[in-house]
PDB file of C-alpha atoms in Angstrom:
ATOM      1  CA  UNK A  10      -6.016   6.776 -18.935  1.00 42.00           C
ATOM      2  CA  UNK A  11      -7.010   5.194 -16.030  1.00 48.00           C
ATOM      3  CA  UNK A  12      -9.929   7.304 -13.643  1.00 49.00           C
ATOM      4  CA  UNK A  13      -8.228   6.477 -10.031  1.00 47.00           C
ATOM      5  CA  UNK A  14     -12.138   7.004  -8.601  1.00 43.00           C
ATOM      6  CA  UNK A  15     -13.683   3.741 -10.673  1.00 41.00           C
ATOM      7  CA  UNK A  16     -14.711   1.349  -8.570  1.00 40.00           C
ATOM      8  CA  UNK A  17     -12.653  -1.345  -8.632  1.00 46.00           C
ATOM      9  CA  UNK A  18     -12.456  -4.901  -6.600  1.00 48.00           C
ATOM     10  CA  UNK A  19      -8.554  -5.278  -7.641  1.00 52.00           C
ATOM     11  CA  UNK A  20      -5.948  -2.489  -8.426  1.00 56.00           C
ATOM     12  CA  UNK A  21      -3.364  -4.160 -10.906  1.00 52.00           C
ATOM     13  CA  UNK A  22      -0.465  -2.580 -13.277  1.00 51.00           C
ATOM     14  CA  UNK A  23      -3.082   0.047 -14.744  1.00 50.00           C
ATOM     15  CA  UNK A  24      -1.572   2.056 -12.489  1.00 51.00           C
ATOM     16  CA  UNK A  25       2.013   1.413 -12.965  1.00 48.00           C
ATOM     17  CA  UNK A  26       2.843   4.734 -15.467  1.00 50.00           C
ATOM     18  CA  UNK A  27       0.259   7.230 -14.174  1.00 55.00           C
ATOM     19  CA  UNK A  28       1.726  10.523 -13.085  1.00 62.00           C
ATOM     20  CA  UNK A  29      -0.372  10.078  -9.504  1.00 70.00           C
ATOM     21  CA  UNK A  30       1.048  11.712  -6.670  1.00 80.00           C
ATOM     22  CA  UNK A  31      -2.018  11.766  -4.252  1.00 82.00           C
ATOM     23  CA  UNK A  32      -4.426   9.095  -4.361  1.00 83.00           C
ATOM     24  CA  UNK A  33      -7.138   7.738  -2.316  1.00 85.00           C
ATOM     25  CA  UNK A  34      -8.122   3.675  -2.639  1.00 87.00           C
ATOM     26  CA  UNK A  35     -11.845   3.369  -2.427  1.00 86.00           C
ATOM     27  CA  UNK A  36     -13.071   0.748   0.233  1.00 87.00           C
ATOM     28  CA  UNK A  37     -14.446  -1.054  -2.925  1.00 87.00           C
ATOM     29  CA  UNK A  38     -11.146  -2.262  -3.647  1.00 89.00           C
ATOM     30  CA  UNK A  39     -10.065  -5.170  -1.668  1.00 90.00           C
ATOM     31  CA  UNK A  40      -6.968  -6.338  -3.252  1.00 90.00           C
ATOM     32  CA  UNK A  41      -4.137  -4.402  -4.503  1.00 90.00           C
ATOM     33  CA  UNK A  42      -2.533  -6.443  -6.912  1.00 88.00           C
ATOM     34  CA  UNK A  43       1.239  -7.428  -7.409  1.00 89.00           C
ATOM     35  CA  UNK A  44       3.459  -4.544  -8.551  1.00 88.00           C
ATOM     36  CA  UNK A  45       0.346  -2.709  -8.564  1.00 86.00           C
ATOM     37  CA  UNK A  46       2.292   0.944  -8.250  1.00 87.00           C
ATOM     38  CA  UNK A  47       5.996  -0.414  -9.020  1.00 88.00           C
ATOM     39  CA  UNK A  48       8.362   1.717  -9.625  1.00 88.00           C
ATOM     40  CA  UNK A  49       6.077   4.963  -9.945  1.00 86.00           C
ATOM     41  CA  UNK A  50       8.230   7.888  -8.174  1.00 87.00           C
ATOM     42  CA  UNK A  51       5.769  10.341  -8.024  1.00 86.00           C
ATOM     43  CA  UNK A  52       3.503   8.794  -5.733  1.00 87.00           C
ATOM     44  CA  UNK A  53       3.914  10.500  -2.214  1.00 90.00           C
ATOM     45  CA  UNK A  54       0.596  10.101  -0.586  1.00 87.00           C
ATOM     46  CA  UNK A  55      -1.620   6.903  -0.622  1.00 88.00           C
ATOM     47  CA  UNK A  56      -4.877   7.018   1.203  1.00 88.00           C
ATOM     48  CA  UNK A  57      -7.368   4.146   2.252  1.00 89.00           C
ATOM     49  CA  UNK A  58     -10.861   4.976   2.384  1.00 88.00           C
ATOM     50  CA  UNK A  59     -12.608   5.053   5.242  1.00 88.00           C
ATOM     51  CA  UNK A  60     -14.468   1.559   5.721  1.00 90.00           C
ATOM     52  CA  UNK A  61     -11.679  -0.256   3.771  1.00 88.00           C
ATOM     53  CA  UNK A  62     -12.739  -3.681   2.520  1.00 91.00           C
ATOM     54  CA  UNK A  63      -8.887  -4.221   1.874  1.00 93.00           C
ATOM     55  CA  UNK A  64      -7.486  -7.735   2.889  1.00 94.00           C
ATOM     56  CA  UNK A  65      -4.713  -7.867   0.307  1.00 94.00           C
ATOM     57  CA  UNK A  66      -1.738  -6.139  -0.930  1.00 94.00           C
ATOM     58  CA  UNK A  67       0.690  -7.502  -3.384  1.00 93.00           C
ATOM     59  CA  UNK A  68       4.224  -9.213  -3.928  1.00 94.00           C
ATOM     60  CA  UNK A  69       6.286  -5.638  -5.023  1.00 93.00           C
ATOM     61  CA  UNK A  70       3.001  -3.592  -4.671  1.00 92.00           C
ATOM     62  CA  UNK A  71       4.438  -0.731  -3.981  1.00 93.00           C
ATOM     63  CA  UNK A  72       7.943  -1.149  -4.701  1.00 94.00           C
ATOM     64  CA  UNK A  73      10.247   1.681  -6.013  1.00 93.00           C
ATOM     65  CA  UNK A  74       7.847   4.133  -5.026  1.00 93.00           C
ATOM     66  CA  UNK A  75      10.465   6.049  -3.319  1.00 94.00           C
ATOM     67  CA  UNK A  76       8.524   9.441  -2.390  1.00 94.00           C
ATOM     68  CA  UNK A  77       6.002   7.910  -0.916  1.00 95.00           C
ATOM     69  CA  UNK A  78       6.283   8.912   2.721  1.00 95.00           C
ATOM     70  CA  UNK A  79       3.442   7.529   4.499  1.00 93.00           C
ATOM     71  CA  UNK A  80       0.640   4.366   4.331  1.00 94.00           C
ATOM     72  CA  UNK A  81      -1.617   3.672   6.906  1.00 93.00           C
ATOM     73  CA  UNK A  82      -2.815   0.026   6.662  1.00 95.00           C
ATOM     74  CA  UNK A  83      -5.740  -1.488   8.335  1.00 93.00           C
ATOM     75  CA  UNK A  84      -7.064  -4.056  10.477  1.00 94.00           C
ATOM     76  CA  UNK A  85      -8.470  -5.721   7.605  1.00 95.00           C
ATOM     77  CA  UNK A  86      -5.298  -6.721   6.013  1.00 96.00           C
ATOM     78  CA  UNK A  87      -4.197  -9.919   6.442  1.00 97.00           C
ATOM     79  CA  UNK A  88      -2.306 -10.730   3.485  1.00 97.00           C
ATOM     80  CA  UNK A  89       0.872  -8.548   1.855  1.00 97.00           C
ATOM     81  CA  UNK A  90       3.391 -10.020  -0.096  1.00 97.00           C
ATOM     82  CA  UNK A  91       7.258 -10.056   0.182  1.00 97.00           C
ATOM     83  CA  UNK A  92       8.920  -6.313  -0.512  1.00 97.00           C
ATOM     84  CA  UNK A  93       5.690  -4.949  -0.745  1.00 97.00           C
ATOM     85  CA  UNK A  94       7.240  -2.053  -0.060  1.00 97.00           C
ATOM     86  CA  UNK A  95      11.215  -2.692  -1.167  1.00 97.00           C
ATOM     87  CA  UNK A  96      13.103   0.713  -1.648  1.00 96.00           C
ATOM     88  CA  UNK A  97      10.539   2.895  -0.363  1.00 97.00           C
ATOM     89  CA  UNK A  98      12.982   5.201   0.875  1.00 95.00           C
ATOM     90  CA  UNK A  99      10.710   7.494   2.410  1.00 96.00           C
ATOM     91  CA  UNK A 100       8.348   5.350   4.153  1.00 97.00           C
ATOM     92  CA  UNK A 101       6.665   5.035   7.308  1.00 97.00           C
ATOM     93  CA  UNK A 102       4.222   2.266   7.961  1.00 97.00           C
ATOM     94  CA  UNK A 103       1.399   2.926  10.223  1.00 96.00           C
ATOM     95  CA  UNK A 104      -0.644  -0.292  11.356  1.00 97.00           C
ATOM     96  CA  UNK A 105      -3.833  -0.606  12.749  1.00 96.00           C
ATOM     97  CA  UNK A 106      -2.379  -4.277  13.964  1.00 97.00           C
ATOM     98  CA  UNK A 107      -0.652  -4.510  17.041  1.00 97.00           C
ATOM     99  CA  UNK A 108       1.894  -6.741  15.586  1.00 97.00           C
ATOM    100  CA  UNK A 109       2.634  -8.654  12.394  1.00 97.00           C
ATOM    101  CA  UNK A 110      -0.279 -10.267  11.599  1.00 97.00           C
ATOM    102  CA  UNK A 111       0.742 -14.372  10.554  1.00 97.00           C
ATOM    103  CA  UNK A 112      -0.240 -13.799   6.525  1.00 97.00           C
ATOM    104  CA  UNK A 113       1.943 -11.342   6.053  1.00 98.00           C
ATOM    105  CA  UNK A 114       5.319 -12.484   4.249  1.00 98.00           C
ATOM    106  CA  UNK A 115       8.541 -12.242   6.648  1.00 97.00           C
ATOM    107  CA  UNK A 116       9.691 -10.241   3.897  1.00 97.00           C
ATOM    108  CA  UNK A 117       6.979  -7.762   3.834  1.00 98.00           C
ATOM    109  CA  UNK A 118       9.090  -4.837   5.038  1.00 97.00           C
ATOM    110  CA  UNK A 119      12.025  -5.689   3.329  1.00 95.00           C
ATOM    111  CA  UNK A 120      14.047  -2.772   3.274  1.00 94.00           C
ATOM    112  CA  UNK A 121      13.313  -1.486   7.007  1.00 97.00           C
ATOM    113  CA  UNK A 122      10.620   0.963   6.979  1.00 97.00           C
ATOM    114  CA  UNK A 123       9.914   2.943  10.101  1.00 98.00           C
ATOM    115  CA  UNK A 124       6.636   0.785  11.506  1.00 98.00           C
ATOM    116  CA  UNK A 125       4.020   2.384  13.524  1.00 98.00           C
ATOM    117  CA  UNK A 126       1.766  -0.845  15.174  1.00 98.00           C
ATOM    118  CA  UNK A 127      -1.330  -0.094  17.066  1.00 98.00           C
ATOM    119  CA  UNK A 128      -1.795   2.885  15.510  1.00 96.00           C
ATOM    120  CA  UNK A 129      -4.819   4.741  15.623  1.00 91.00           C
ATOM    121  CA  UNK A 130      -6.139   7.264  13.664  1.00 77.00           C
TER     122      UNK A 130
END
């Protein structure tokens, strides 16, 4: 199994069939790699460390992952990939950016989240 607190530069697929419901991304991890939690149901709560190195997250990175109810993204992100977050049915999206930032795909929120920008913790 797969120890969610390894330090790790990119999160990929390990994750894919872990039972995780709460999980916090160490701000070693910059990249969060395509599909990265597809598809996993059971995630509901997805935390960045504080200090996050992050600049990328992933074509389908967290798609399917319908109980998740709430990411905060940060500043540093200027990359995600198109429905990053497709049938996240639960979601709301709280960004540190004022606005879309340019890298991120049009399709990015593809199925409508609920988007919090400017948002502070």
């Amino acid at each position: 199994s797969t120890d969610p607190n390894r330090v790790i530069s990119t999160l990929n697929s390990a994750y894919d069939q872990n039972n995780i419901s709460s999980l916090t991304i160490p701000n070693s991890v910059t990249t969060i790699g395509n599909s990265a939690f597809y598809g996993n149901e059971n995630l509901t709560t997805l935390i960045f460390e504080e200090g996050s190195n992050l600049t990328t997250i992933g074509s389908s990175a967290f798609s399917g992952c319908s109980s998740l109810t709430s990411i905060e993204i940060p500043n540093s992100v200027t990359s995600i990939g198109n429905y990053a977050f497709y049938k996240c049915t639960s979601l709301t999206i709280y960004c540190e950016a004022s606005s879309k930032p340019s890298g991120w795909n049009s399709n990015w929120n593809s199925t409508n989240c609920p988007v919090v920008w400017g948002y502070k913790k």
